[in-house]
Amino acid sequence: MKTKKNRQRPLTLEEVFNQEVTKAPATFSRRSAIILTPLSEESVRKHGINPDILRKRDLGSFFEPQMDARIQKMRYDAYSKRRDELMKIACKEKQNLRNMEAISLVEQANNEKNGSLLTPAEMLEQQARKNQQMLAAEERRLEKVKSRQQKELLSVLNFQSRMVRAQNELSDKAEKEARMQENAVKVKERAERQKAEEKRLQEIRRRAQEDAAEHMRRIEANARFEKEKKIVEQKKQYEREQKRRTRLREEERVAKIEAIRIQTECELQNKQKDIRRRIEAREAKEKDHQKKMEIKRRKEQEYQAEKRRAAHNQIEKNREKVKRLEEKRKSDLTKKQMEHECYQQIKKAEKESRRGSK
């Protein structure tokens, strides 16, 4: 059973230029795994261009361990610039080959038309001239390729020498920074030791101060306790004395109030008796006055019996009414006098009670 091998499709320069790879190709290798179209293959072969160099590469593909980022960027920029230049050269050569191929086809067509007119000697001479032209063109191409390869080699050597100088500068700088960092670490360690010692001494002083402060706090606490105990005792004694004095003042106030009450009652009773005596005296005097008036009226009645007989009934009514009003007036006056005197006695007793409580 026959097996079919998968063959890769030939690529043009533009397709190779647009391809992207993540690994570095063999820059100085004359062989490439890329299969190109005939014109593309001839254009890169004539100028000794490796098709792998025409592929696109990102910045990460130039990374190497322990490589400075600046060197990586320099390599990327140099590769991109060289790639563009080689692409221009290859495209220009490809266009030249197309033009030469078109011219060759035209000449071949003319030769086929005029072939019957040439003799064999002329044909051999013409072929010899073409071979010489081809050899001269090949020699010129080889010289150009050799010159270009020498320039590329010089460029690569210059680039590598610049890289070496940059790496040496970076190495010196790294060593200098390492020494400075080592010195800084030593200074930092010495400062940390000194700081730790100072911290230890500060801790010892702090503990001593705390012990002394604790001792003073205990002494002050004991003194405060004794003082507060004494203050509490004094306060209790003062409260007891205040209670005793308050009780005595209260007893004196109650006794004074009782004495005032008794005195007020006695005075009130005496005044009531006096009022009653005055009322009785007034009533007796009134009765005597009434008796005199009665006698006078009787005399007047006897004198004016004829005149007053018609109004006797009215006079009697008026007299009774006047008598009732007089009695009411006397009763109201007596009541008001008694109430006023009682009010004055009570007010006087309250004033004396307030003075006694103060």
Tab-separated table of C-alpha atoms in Angstrom:
chain	number	residue	atom	x	y	z
A	1	MET	CA	0.000	0.000	0.000
A	2	LYS	CA	1.450	3.316	-1.067
A	3	THR	CA	1.532	6.250	1.411
A	4	LYS	CA	1.053	9.833	0.296
A	5	LYS	CA	3.502	12.358	1.721
A	6	ASN	CA	2.181	15.765	2.644
A	7	ARG	CA	4.083	18.366	0.656
A	8	GLN	CA	4.275	21.981	1.843
A	9	ARG	CA	2.836	24.637	-0.468
A	10	PRO	CA	5.469	27.070	-1.867
A	11	LEU	CA	5.291	30.496	-0.280
A	12	THR	CA	5.902	33.943	-1.680
A	13	LEU	CA	8.158	36.565	-0.052
A	14	GLU	CA	5.122	38.496	1.200
A	15	GLU	CA	3.707	35.405	2.914
A	16	VAL	CA	7.048	34.665	4.570
A	17	PHE	CA	7.352	38.334	5.627
A	18	ASN	CA	3.939	38.207	7.341
A	19	GLN	CA	4.692	34.949	9.205
A	20	GLU	CA	5.466	35.272	12.949
A	21	VAL	CA	7.857	32.990	14.868
A	22	THR	CA	8.734	32.835	18.576
A	23	LYS	CA	12.207	31.275	18.243
A	24	ALA	CA	15.413	32.627	16.742
A	25	PRO	CA	16.268	31.111	13.312
A	26	ALA	CA	19.750	29.994	12.242
A	27	THR	CA	20.865	33.384	10.965
A	28	PHE	CA	24.065	32.265	9.198
A	29	SER	CA	22.706	28.946	7.826
A	30	ARG	CA	22.466	28.686	4.054
A	31	ARG	CA	19.678	26.117	4.237
A	32	SER	CA	16.115	26.861	5.220
A	33	ALA	CA	13.102	24.648	5.741
A	34	ILE	CA	10.886	27.194	3.973
A	35	ILE	CA	9.805	26.248	0.424
A	36	LEU	CA	9.533	29.303	-1.810
A	37	THR	CA	8.135	29.934	-5.242
A	38	PRO	CA	10.769	29.877	-8.047
A	39	LEU	CA	11.007	33.669	-8.376
A	40	SER	CA	11.160	34.156	-4.609
A	41	GLU	CA	13.762	31.401	-4.276
A	42	GLU	CA	15.935	32.935	-6.996
A	43	SER	CA	15.650	36.462	-5.555
A	44	VAL	CA	16.861	35.425	-2.085
A	45	ARG	CA	19.486	33.014	-3.507
A	46	LYS	CA	21.071	35.715	-5.671
A	47	HIS	CA	21.609	37.948	-2.609
A	48	GLY	CA	22.362	35.168	-0.116
A	49	ILE	CA	19.314	35.973	2.047
A	50	ASN	CA	18.040	33.343	4.441
A	51	PRO	CA	14.203	33.332	4.255
A	52	ASP	CA	14.028	32.682	8.011
A	53	ILE	CA	15.367	36.202	8.627
A	54	LEU	CA	12.366	37.669	6.804
A	55	ARG	CA	9.907	36.257	9.330
A	56	LYS	CA	8.378	38.495	11.973
A	57	ARG	CA	9.606	38.138	15.577
A	58	ASP	CA	8.242	39.793	18.724
A	59	LEU	CA	10.321	41.299	21.530
A	60	GLY	CA	9.907	38.232	23.744
A	61	SER	CA	11.692	35.974	21.224
A	62	PHE	CA	14.966	37.833	21.953
A	63	PHE	CA	14.857	37.063	25.668
A	64	GLU	CA	17.775	35.215	27.207
A	65	PRO	CA	18.494	34.465	30.847
A	66	GLN	CA	20.518	37.165	32.645
A	67	MET	CA	20.115	39.558	29.727
A	68	ASP	CA	19.443	43.222	30.312
A	69	ALA	CA	16.174	44.561	28.899
A	70	ARG	CA	18.033	47.299	27.007
A	71	ILE	CA	20.174	44.767	25.120
A	72	GLN	CA	17.056	42.767	24.315
A	73	LYS	CA	15.405	45.896	22.898
A	74	MET	CA	18.547	46.757	20.885
A	75	ARG	CA	18.574	43.284	19.315
A	76	TYR	CA	14.891	43.521	18.477
A	77	ASP	CA	15.312	46.932	16.820
A	78	ALA	CA	18.380	45.773	14.836
A	79	TYR	CA	16.569	42.626	13.646
A	80	SER	CA	13.478	44.591	12.574
A	81	LYS	CA	15.583	47.134	10.664
A	82	ARG	CA	17.689	44.442	8.945
A	83	ARG	CA	14.534	42.443	8.090
A	84	ASP	CA	12.953	45.434	6.370
A	85	GLU	CA	16.145	46.128	4.378
A	86	LEU	CA	16.477	42.514	3.206
A	87	MET	CA	12.799	42.402	2.240
A	88	LYS	CA	13.250	45.507	0.095
A	89	ILE	CA	16.294	43.971	-1.599
A	90	ALA	CA	14.519	40.646	-2.242
A	91	CYS	CA	11.392	42.332	-3.582
A	92	LYS	CA	13.477	44.519	-5.885
A	93	GLU	CA	15.394	41.496	-7.141
A	94	LYS	CA	12.188	39.579	-7.656
A	95	GLN	CA	10.831	42.391	-9.797
A	96	ASN	CA	14.074	42.432	-11.806
A	97	LEU	CA	13.789	38.693	-12.371
A	98	ARG	CA	10.243	39.123	-13.593
A	99	ASN	CA	11.365	41.821	-16.013
A	100	MET	CA	14.319	39.672	-17.242
A	101	GLU	CA	12.025	36.688	-17.651
A	102	ALA	CA	9.646	38.766	-19.735
A	103	ILE	CA	12.557	40.047	-21.880
A	104	SER	CA	13.891	36.497	-22.283
A	105	LEU	CA	10.515	35.260	-23.433
A	106	VAL	CA	10.352	38.064	-25.996
A	107	GLU	CA	13.902	37.298	-27.261
A	108	GLN	CA	13.153	33.598	-27.424
A	109	ALA	CA	10.055	34.281	-29.449
A	110	ASN	CA	12.111	36.512	-31.808
A	111	ASN	CA	14.824	33.859	-32.063
A	112	GLU	CA	12.267	31.204	-32.912
A	113	LYS	CA	10.973	33.438	-35.665
A	114	ASN	CA	14.516	34.168	-36.979
A	115	GLY	CA	15.955	30.724	-36.195
A	116	SER	CA	15.609	29.516	-39.745
A	117	LEU	CA	17.783	32.438	-40.965
A	118	LEU	CA	20.854	31.655	-38.654
A	119	THR	CA	23.617	29.250	-39.620
A	120	PRO	CA	24.904	26.640	-37.089
A	121	ALA	CA	28.116	28.671	-36.561
A	122	GLU	CA	26.122	31.781	-35.812
A	123	MET	CA	23.913	29.848	-33.420
A	124	LEU	CA	26.992	28.479	-31.590
A	125	GLU	CA	28.487	31.962	-31.410
A	126	GLN	CA	25.235	33.378	-30.103
A	127	GLN	CA	25.028	30.617	-27.460
A	128	ALA	CA	28.657	31.277	-26.449
A	129	ARG	CA	27.904	34.981	-26.014
A	130	LYS	CA	24.918	34.138	-23.838
A	131	ASN	CA	27.003	31.745	-21.768
A	132	GLN	CA	29.687	34.413	-21.285
A	133	GLN	CA	27.037	36.939	-20.298
A	134	MET	CA	25.551	34.481	-17.859
A	135	LEU	CA	28.977	33.691	-16.381
A	136	ALA	CA	29.774	37.384	-16.048
A	137	ALA	CA	26.397	38.029	-14.419
A	138	GLU	CA	26.943	35.085	-12.069
A	139	GLU	CA	30.410	36.368	-11.160
A	140	ARG	CA	29.025	39.832	-10.485
A	141	ARG	CA	26.262	38.307	-8.399
A	142	LEU	CA	28.761	36.238	-6.422
A	143	GLU	CA	30.897	39.323	-5.860
A	144	LYS	CA	27.864	41.245	-4.642
A	145	VAL	CA	26.848	38.352	-2.392
A	146	LYS	CA	30.385	38.077	-1.022
A	147	SER	CA	30.582	41.861	-0.441
A	148	ARG	CA	27.151	41.879	1.188
A	149	GLN	CA	28.038	38.906	3.392
A	150	GLN	CA	31.251	40.659	4.427
A	151	LYS	CA	29.269	43.801	5.296
A	152	GLU	CA	26.765	41.710	7.195
A	153	LEU	CA	29.573	39.913	9.003
A	154	LEU	CA	31.189	43.255	9.897
A	155	SER	CA	27.833	44.564	11.011
A	156	VAL	CA	27.236	41.473	13.135
A	157	LEU	CA	30.757	41.694	14.591
A	158	ASN	CA	30.237	45.412	15.374
A	159	PHE	CA	26.881	44.614	16.889
A	160	GLN	CA	28.365	41.789	18.959
A	161	SER	CA	31.236	44.017	20.083
A	162	ARG	CA	28.706	46.659	21.134
A	163	MET	CA	26.763	43.953	22.948
A	164	VAL	CA	29.948	42.776	24.666
A	165	ARG	CA	30.796	46.338	25.722
A	166	ALA	CA	27.250	46.869	26.941
A	167	GLN	CA	27.337	43.564	28.815
A	168	ASN	CA	30.727	44.474	30.332
A	169	GLU	CA	29.370	47.867	31.366
A	170	LEU	CA	26.301	46.226	32.828
A	171	SER	CA	28.498	43.643	34.558
A	172	ASP	CA	30.712	46.386	36.037
A	173	LYS	CA	27.645	48.313	37.037
A	174	ALA	CA	26.091	45.191	38.575
A	175	GLU	CA	29.341	44.462	40.489
A	176	LYS	CA	29.483	48.061	41.690
A	177	GLU	CA	25.842	47.936	42.722
A	178	ALA	CA	26.467	44.578	44.417
A	179	ARG	CA	29.390	46.085	46.378
A	180	MET	CA	27.299	49.132	47.260
A	181	GLN	CA	24.433	46.875	48.251
A	182	GLU	CA	26.793	44.720	50.344
A	183	ASN	CA	28.164	47.836	52.051
A	184	ALA	CA	24.635	49.067	52.573
A	185	VAL	CA	23.681	45.704	54.061
A	186	LYS	CA	26.675	45.859	56.418
A	187	VAL	CA	25.829	49.418	57.421
A	188	LYS	CA	22.210	48.407	57.866
A	189	GLU	CA	23.187	45.376	59.971
A	190	ARG	CA	25.488	47.524	62.100
A	191	ALA	CA	22.710	50.099	62.501
A	192	GLU	CA	20.228	47.355	63.347
A	193	ARG	CA	22.616	45.925	65.972
A	194	GLN	CA	23.101	49.387	67.426
A	195	LYS	CA	19.376	49.964	67.297
A	196	ALA	CA	18.730	46.590	68.971
A	197	GLU	CA	21.225	47.479	71.735
A	198	GLU	CA	19.608	50.866	72.222
A	199	LYS	CA	16.227	49.186	72.255
A	200	ARG	CA	17.451	46.697	74.887
A	201	LEU	CA	18.779	49.548	77.058
A	202	GLN	CA	15.554	51.452	76.560
A	203	GLU	CA	13.631	48.338	77.550
A	204	ILE	CA	15.749	47.995	80.724
A	205	ARG	CA	15.217	51.672	81.554
A	206	ARG	CA	11.536	51.350	80.781
A	207	ARG	CA	11.184	48.343	83.073
A	208	ALA	CA	13.045	50.163	85.843
A	209	GLN	CA	10.799	53.179	85.370
A	210	GLU	CA	7.743	50.952	85.349
A	211	ASP	CA	8.876	49.219	88.579
A	212	ALA	CA	9.496	52.594	90.229
A	213	ALA	CA	6.210	53.900	88.935
A	214	GLU	CA	4.437	50.762	90.186
A	215	HIS	CA	6.025	51.212	93.626
A	216	MET	CA	4.948	54.860	93.683
A	217	ARG	CA	1.457	53.871	92.525
A	218	ARG	CA	1.189	51.395	95.390
A	219	ILE	CA	2.346	54.008	97.901
A	220	GLU	CA	-0.060	56.564	96.447
A	221	ALA	CA	-2.846	53.966	96.392
A	222	ASN	CA	-2.271	53.159	100.087
A	223	ALA	CA	-2.196	56.870	100.916
A	224	ARG	CA	-5.386	57.430	98.923
A	225	PHE	CA	-7.016	54.470	100.645
A	226	GLU	CA	-6.152	55.815	104.096
A	227	LYS	CA	-7.232	59.293	103.111
A	228	GLU	CA	-10.489	58.044	101.626
A	229	LYS	CA	-11.076	55.879	104.683
A	230	LYS	CA	-10.530	58.884	106.912
A	231	ILE	CA	-12.789	61.014	104.706
A	232	VAL	CA	-15.489	58.327	104.801
A	233	GLU	CA	-15.229	58.137	108.588
A	234	GLN	CA	-15.375	61.913	108.879
A	235	LYS	CA	-18.329	61.968	106.529
A	236	LYS	CA	-20.149	59.326	108.547
A	237	GLN	CA	-19.441	61.247	111.762
A	238	TYR	CA	-20.593	64.472	110.150
A	239	GLU	CA	-23.762	62.779	108.926
A	240	ARG	CA	-24.436	61.410	112.414
A	241	GLU	CA	-23.898	64.872	113.896
A	242	GLN	CA	-26.104	66.403	111.230
A	243	LYS	CA	-28.821	63.862	111.939
A	244	ARG	CA	-28.584	64.584	115.678
A	245	ARG	CA	-28.730	68.321	115.100
A	246	THR	CA	-31.584	67.887	112.643
A	247	ARG	CA	-33.461	65.779	115.148
A	248	LEU	CA	-32.908	68.367	117.888
A	249	ARG	CA	-33.954	71.185	115.579
A	250	GLU	CA	-37.013	69.199	114.561
A	251	GLU	CA	-37.910	68.549	118.198
A	252	GLU	CA	-37.401	72.236	119.028
A	253	ARG	CA	-39.465	73.229	116.000
A	254	VAL	CA	-42.269	70.830	116.996
A	255	ALA	CA	-42.152	72.095	120.583
A	256	LYS	CA	-42.239	75.697	119.404
A	257	ILE	CA	-45.100	74.936	117.050
A	258	GLU	CA	-46.977	73.203	119.853
A	259	ALA	CA	-46.352	76.111	122.235
A	260	ILE	CA	-47.399	78.571	119.558
A	261	ARG	CA	-50.471	76.478	118.872
A	262	ILE	CA	-51.390	76.374	122.540
A	263	GLN	CA	-50.698	80.073	122.918
A	264	THR	CA	-52.675	80.818	119.781
A	265	GLU	CA	-55.561	78.719	121.006
A	266	CYS	CA	-55.488	80.493	124.361
A	267	GLU	CA	-55.330	83.893	122.729
A	268	LEU	CA	-58.053	82.870	120.328
A	269	GLN	CA	-60.232	81.666	123.174
A	270	ASN	CA	-59.572	84.883	125.110
A	271	LYS	CA	-60.376	86.961	122.066
A	272	GLN	CA	-63.492	84.956	121.431
A	273	LYS	CA	-64.535	85.511	125.020
A	274	ASP	CA	-63.791	89.213	124.707
A	275	ILE	CA	-65.727	89.340	121.462
A	276	ARG	CA	-68.638	87.574	123.088
A	277	ARG	CA	-68.507	90.000	126.034
A	278	ARG	CA	-68.462	92.955	123.696
A	279	ILE	CA	-71.289	91.461	121.702
A	280	GLU	CA	-73.286	90.881	124.878
A	281	ALA	CA	-72.529	94.418	126.055
A	282	ARG	CA	-73.538	95.765	122.682
A	283	GLU	CA	-76.683	93.686	122.757
A	284	ALA	CA	-77.457	94.922	126.274
A	285	LYS	CA	-76.850	98.470	125.198
A	286	GLU	CA	-78.961	97.875	122.162
A	287	LYS	CA	-81.675	96.456	124.277
A	288	ASP	CA	-81.457	99.440	126.590
A	289	HIS	CA	-81.523	101.697	123.553
A	290	GLN	CA	-84.487	99.806	122.246
A	291	LYS	CA	-86.193	100.148	125.557
A	292	LYS	CA	-85.592	103.881	125.504
A	293	MET	CA	-86.774	104.046	121.945
A	294	GLU	CA	-89.793	101.991	122.894
A	295	ILE	CA	-90.583	104.427	125.682
A	296	LYS	CA	-90.052	107.325	123.312
A	297	ARG	CA	-92.171	105.672	120.698
A	298	ARG	CA	-94.857	104.966	123.227
A	299	LYS	CA	-94.780	108.585	124.279
A	300	GLU	CA	-94.802	109.593	120.643
A	301	GLN	CA	-97.562	107.119	119.965
A	302	GLU	CA	-99.580	108.551	122.739
A	303	TYR	CA	-98.866	111.998	121.387
A	304	GLN	CA	-99.487	111.048	117.756
A	305	ALA	CA	-101.957	108.219	118.281
A	306	GLU	CA	-104.389	109.627	115.858
A	307	LYS	CA	-101.762	110.266	113.159
A	308	ARG	CA	-100.031	106.913	113.355
A	309	ARG	CA	-102.959	104.711	113.743
A	310	ALA	CA	-103.485	104.437	110.009
A	311	ALA	CA	-99.804	103.529	109.406
A	312	HIS	CA	-99.387	101.458	112.528
A	313	ASN	CA	-99.306	98.140	110.670
A	314	GLN	CA	-96.790	99.397	108.146
A	315	ILE	CA	-94.563	100.786	110.838
A	316	GLU	CA	-94.655	97.482	112.674
A	317	LYS	CA	-93.583	95.670	109.536
A	318	ASN	CA	-90.789	98.108	108.889
A	319	ARG	CA	-89.602	97.810	112.442
A	320	GLU	CA	-89.478	94.027	112.275
A	321	LYS	CA	-87.589	94.196	109.008
A	322	VAL	CA	-85.134	96.694	110.395
A	323	LYS	CA	-84.667	94.481	113.425
A	324	ARG	CA	-83.900	91.454	111.268
A	325	LEU	CA	-81.429	93.380	109.139
A	326	GLU	CA	-79.746	94.755	112.211
A	327	GLU	CA	-79.397	91.326	113.708
A	328	LYS	CA	-77.967	89.967	110.493
A	329	ARG	CA	-75.561	92.862	110.245
A	330	LYS	CA	-74.417	92.261	113.797
A	331	SER	CA	-73.983	88.542	113.171
A	332	ASP	CA	-71.976	89.133	109.966
A	333	LEU	CA	-69.797	91.693	111.685
A	334	THR	CA	-69.106	89.363	114.577
A	335	LYS	CA	-68.258	86.499	112.226
A	336	LYS	CA	-65.921	88.633	110.134
A	337	GLN	CA	-64.133	89.924	113.197
A	338	MET	CA	-63.611	86.403	114.514
A	339	GLU	CA	-62.328	85.139	111.119
A	340	HIS	CA	-59.976	88.095	110.753
A	341	GLU	CA	-58.539	87.580	114.213
A	342	CYS	CA	-58.088	83.841	113.609
A	343	TYR	CA	-56.330	84.515	110.307
A	344	GLN	CA	-53.971	87.035	111.964
A	345	GLN	CA	-53.156	84.523	114.719
A	346	ILE	CA	-52.417	81.715	112.228
A	347	LYS	CA	-50.259	83.975	110.075
A	348	LYS	CA	-48.287	85.099	113.100
A	349	ALA	CA	-47.800	81.485	114.187
A	350	GLU	CA	-46.490	80.501	110.707
A	351	LYS	CA	-43.982	83.394	110.718
A	352	GLU	CA	-42.683	82.342	114.114
A	353	SER	CA	-42.483	78.718	112.908
A	354	ARG	CA	-40.379	79.753	109.877
A	355	ARG	CA	-38.023	81.809	112.012
A	356	GLY	CA	-37.633	78.824	114.342
A	357	SER	CA	-36.871	76.382	111.468
A	358	LYS	CA	-34.261	78.748	109.991
